[in-house]
Short mmCIF file of N, CA and C in Angstrom, two decimals:
data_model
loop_
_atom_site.label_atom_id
_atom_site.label_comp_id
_atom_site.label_asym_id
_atom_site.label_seq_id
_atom_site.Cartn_x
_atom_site.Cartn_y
_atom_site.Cartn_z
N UNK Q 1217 0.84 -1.17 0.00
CA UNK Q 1217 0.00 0.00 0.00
C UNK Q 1217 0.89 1.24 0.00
N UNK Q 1218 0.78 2.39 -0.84
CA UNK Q 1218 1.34 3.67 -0.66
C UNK Q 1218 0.33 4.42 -0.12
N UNK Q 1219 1.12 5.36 1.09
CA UNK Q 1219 -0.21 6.30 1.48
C UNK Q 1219 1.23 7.67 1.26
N UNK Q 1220 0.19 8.65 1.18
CA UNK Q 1220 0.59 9.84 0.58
C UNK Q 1220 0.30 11.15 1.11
N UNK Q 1221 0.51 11.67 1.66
CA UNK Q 1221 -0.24 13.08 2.49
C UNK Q 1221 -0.61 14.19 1.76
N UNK Q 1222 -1.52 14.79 1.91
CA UNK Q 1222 -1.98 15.45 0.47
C UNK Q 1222 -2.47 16.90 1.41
N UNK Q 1223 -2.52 17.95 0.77
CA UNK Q 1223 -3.01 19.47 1.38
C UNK Q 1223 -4.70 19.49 0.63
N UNK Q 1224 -5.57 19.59 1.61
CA UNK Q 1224 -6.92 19.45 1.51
C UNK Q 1224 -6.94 20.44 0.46
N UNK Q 1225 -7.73 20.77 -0.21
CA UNK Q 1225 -7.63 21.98 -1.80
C UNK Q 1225 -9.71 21.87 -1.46
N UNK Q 1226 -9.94 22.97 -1.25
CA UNK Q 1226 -11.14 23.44 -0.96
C UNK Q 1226 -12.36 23.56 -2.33
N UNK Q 1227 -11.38 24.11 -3.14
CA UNK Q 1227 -12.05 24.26 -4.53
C UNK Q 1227 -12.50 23.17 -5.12
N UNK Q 1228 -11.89 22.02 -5.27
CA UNK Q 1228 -12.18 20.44 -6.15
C UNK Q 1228 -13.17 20.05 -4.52
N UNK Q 1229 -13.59 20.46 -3.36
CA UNK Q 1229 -14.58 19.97 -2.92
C UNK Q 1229 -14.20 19.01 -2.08
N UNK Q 1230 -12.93 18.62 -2.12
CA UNK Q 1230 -12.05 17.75 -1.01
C UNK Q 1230 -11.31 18.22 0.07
N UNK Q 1231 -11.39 17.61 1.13
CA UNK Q 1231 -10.93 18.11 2.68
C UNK Q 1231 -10.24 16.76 3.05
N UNK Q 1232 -9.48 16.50 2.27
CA UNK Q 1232 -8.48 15.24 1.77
C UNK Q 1232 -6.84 15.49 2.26
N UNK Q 1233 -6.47 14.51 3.54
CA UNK Q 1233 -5.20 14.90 4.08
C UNK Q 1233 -4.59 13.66 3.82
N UNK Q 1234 -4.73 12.32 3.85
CA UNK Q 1234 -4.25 11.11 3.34
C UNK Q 1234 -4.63 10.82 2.18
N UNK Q 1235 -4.37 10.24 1.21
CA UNK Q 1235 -4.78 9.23 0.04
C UNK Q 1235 -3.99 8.19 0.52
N UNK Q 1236 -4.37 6.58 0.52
CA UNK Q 1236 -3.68 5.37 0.36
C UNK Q 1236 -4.34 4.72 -0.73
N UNK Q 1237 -3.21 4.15 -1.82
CA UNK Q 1237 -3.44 3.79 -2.79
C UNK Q 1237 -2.70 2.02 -2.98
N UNK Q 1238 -3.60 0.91 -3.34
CA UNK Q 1238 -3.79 -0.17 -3.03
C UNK Q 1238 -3.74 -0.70 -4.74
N UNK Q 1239 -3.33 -1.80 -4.92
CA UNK Q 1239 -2.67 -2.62 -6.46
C UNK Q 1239 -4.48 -3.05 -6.19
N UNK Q 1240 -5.26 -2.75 -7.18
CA UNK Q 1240 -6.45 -3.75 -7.53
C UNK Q 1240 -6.64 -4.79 -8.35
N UNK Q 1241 -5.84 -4.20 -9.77
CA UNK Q 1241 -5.82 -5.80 -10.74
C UNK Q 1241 -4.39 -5.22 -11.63
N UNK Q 1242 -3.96 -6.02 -12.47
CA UNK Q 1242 -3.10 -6.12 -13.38
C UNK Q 1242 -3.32 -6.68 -14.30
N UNK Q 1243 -2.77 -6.58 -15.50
CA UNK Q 1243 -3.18 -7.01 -16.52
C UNK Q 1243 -1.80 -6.44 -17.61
N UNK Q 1244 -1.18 -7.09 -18.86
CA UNK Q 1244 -0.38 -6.66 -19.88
C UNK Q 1244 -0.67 -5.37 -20.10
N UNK Q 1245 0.20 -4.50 -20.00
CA UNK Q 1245 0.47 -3.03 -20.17
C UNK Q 1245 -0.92 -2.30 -19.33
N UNK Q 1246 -1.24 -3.01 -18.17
CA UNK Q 1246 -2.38 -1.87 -17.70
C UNK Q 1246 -2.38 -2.38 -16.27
N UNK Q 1247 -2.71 -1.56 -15.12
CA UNK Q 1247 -3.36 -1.46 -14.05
C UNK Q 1247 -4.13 -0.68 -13.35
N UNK Q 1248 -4.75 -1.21 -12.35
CA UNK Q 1248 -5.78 -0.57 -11.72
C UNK Q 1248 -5.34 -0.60 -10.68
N UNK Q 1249 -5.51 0.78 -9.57
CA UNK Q 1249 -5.92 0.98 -8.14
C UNK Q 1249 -6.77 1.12 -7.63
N UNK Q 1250 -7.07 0.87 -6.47
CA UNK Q 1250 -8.04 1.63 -5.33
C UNK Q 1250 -7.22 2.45 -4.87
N UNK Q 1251 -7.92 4.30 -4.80
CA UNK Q 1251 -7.90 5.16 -4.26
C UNK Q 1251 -8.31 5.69 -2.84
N UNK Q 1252 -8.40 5.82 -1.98
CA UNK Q 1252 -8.88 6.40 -0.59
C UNK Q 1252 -8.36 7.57 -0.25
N UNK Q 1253 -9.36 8.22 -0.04
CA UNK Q 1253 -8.76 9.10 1.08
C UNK Q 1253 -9.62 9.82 1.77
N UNK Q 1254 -8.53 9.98 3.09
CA UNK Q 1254 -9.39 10.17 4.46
C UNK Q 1254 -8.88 11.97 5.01
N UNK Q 1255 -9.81 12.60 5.87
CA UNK Q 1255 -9.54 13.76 6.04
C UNK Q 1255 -9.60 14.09 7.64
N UNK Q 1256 -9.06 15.29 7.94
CA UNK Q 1256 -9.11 14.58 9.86
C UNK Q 1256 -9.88 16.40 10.08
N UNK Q 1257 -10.67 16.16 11.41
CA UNK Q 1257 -11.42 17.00 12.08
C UNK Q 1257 -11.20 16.77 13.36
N UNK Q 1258 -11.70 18.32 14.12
CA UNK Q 1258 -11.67 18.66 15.32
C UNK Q 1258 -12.69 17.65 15.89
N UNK Q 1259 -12.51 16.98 16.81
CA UNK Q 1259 -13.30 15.95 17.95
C UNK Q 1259 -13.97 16.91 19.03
N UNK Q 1260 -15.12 16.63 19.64
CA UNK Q 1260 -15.46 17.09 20.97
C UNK Q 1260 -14.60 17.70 22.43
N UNK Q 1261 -13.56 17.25 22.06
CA UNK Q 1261 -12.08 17.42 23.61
C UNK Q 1261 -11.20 18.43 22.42
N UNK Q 1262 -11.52 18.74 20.73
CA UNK Q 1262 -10.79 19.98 20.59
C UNK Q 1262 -9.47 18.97 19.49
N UNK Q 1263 -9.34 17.77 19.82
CA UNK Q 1263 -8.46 17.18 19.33
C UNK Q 1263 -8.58 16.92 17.72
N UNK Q 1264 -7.25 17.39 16.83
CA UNK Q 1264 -7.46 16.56 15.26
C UNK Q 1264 -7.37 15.31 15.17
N UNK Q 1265 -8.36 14.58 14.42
CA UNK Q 1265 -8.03 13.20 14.50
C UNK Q 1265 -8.70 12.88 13.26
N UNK Q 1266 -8.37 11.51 12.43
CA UNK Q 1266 -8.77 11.32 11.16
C UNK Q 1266 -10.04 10.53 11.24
N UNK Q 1267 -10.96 10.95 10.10
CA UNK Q 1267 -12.67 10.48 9.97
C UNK Q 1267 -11.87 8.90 10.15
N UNK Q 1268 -13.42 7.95 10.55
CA UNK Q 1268 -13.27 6.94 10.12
C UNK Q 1268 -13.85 6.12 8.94
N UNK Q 1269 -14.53 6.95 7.86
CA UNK Q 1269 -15.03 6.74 7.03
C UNK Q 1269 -14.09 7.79 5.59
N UNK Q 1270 -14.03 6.81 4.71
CA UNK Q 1270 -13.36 7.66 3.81
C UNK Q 1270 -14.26 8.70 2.82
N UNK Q 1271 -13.34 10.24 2.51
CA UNK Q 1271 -14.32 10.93 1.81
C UNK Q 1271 -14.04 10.71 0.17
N UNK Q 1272 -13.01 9.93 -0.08
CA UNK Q 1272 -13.38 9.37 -1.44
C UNK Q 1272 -12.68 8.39 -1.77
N UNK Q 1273 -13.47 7.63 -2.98
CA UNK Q 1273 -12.72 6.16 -2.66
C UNK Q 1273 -13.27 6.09 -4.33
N UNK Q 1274 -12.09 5.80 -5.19
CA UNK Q 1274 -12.22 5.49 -6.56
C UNK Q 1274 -11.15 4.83 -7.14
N UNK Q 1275 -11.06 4.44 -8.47
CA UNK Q 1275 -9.93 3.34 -9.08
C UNK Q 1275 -9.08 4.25 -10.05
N UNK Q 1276 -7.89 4.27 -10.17
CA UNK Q 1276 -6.76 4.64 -10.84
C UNK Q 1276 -6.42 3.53 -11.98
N UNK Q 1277 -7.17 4.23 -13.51
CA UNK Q 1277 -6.47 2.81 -14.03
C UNK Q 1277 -5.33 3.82 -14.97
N UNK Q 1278 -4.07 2.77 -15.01
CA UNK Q 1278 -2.92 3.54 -15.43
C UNK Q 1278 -2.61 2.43 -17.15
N UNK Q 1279 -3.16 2.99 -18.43
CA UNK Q 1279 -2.59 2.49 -19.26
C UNK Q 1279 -2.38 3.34 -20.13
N UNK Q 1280 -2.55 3.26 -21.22
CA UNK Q 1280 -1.92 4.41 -22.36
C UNK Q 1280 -0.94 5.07 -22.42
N UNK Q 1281 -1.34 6.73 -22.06
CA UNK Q 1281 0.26 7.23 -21.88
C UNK Q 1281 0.91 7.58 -20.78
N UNK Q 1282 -0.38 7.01 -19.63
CA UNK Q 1282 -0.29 7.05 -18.41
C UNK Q 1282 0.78 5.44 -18.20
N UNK Q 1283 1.29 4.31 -18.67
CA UNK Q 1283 1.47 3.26 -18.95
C UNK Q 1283 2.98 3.82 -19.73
N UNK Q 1284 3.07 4.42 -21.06
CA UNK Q 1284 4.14 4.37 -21.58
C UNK Q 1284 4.57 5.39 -21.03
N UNK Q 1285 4.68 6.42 -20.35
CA UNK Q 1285 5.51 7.30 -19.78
C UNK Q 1285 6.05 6.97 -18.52
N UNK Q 1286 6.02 5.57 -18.40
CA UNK Q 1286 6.26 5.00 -16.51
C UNK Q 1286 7.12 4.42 -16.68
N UNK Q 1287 8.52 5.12 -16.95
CA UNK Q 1287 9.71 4.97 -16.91
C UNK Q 1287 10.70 5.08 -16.06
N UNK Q 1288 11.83 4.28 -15.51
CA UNK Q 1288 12.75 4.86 -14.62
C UNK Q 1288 12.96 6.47 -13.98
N UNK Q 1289 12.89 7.29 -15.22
CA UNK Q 1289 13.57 8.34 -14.73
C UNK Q 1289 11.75 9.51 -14.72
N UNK Q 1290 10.83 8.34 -14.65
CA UNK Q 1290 9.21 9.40 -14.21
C UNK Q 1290 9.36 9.84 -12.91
N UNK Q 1291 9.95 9.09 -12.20
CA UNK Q 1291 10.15 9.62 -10.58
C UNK Q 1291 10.76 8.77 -9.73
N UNK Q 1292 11.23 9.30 -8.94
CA UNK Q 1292 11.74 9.07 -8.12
C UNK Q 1292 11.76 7.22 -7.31
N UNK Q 1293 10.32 6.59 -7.81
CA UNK Q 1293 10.37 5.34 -7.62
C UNK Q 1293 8.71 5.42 -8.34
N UNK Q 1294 8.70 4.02 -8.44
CA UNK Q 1294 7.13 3.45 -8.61
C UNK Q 1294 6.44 3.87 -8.11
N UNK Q 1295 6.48 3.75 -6.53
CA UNK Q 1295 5.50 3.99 -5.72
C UNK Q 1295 5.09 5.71 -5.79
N UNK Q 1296 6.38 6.68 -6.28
CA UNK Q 1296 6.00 7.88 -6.31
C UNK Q 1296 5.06 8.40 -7.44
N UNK Q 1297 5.65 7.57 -8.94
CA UNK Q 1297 5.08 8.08 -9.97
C UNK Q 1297 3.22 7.19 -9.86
N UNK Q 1298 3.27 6.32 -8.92
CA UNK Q 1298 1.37 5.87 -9.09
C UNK Q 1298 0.87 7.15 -8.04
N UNK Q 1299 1.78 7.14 -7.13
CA UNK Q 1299 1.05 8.69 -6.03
C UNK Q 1299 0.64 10.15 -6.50
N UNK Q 1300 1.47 10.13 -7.53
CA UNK Q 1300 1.63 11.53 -8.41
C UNK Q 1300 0.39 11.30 -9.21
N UNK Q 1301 0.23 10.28 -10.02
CA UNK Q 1301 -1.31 10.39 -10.63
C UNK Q 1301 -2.12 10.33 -10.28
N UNK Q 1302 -2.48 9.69 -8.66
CA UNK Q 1302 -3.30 8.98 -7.87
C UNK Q 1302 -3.95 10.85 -7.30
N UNK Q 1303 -2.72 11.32 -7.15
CA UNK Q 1303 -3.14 12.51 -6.16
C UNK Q 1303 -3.74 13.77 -7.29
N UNK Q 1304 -2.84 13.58 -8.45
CA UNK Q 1304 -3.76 14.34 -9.17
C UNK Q 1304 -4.97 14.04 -9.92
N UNK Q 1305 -5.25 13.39 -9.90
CA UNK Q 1305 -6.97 12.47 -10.99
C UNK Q 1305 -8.08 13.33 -9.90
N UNK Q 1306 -7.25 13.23 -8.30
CA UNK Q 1306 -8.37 14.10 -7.05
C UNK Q 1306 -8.20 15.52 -7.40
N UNK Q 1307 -7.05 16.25 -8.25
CA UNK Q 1307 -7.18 17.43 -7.90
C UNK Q 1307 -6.09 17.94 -6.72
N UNK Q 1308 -5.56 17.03 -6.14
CA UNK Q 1308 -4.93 17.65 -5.03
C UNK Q 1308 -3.52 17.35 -5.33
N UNK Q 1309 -2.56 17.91 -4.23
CA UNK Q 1309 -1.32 18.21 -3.79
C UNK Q 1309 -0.50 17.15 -3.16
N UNK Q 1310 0.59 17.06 -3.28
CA UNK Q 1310 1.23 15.92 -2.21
C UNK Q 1310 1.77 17.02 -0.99
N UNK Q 1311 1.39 17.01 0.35
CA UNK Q 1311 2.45 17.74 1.51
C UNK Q 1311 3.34 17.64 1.61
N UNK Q 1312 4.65 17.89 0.95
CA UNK Q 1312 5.86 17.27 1.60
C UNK Q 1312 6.54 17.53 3.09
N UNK Q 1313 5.41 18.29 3.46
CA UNK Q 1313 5.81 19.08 4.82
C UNK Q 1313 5.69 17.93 5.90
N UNK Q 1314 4.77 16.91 5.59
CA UNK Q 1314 4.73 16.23 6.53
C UNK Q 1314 5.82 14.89 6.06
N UNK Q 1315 6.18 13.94 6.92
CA UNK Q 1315 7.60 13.46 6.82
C UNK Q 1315 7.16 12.18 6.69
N UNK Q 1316 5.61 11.54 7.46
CA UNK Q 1316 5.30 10.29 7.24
C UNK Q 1316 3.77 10.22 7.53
N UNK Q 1317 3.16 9.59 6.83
CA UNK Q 1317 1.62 8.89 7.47
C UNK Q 1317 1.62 9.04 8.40
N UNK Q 1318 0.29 9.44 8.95
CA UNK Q 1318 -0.12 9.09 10.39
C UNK Q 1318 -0.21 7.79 10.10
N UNK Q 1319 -0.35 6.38 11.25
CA UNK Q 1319 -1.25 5.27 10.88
C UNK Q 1319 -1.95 5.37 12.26
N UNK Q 1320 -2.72 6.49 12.28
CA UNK Q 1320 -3.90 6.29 13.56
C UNK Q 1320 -5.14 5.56 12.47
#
């Protein structure tokens, strides 16, 4: 699983701070993901903490030129160049500010 920290972007309608993105099928020159992502709010005691229900959940399928441009030097690793499309298909940002997943 790659999870990815993302800056909520108000405009596309998402309040989206994680995406984790999950291998769904494979197939010769094509794949699919599951998308998630979860967004965190103020609790009753004042505390941020992440929903437990995700605010969007859709499939990433990567073939064409999304497929032939997934080359060594697309990024930095695999797991970055499926995060990079994963995060933009939502519209949103990767944080690099933050250093790792929560896994609350």
């Amino acid at each position: 699983m790659i999870e990815v920290n993302t800056k909520p972007n108000p405009e596309a309608g998402l309040n989206v701070s994680k995406v984790a993105i999950s291998l769904n099928s494979a197939a010769e020159f094509s794949m699919q993901f599951n998308v998630v992502g979860w967004g965190k709010f103020t609790n009753a005691e004042g505390q941020e903490v992440w929903g437990s229900t995700p605010l969007v959940s859709t499939l990433l399928k990567v073939d064409g030129d999304a497929w032939k441009n997934w080359t060594p030097d697309a990024a930095a690793s695999d797991a970055d160049y499926i995060a990079n499309l994963a995060v933009n298909a939502l519209g949103l940002e990767i944080d690099d500010t933050v250093v790792a997943a929560d896994s609350e």
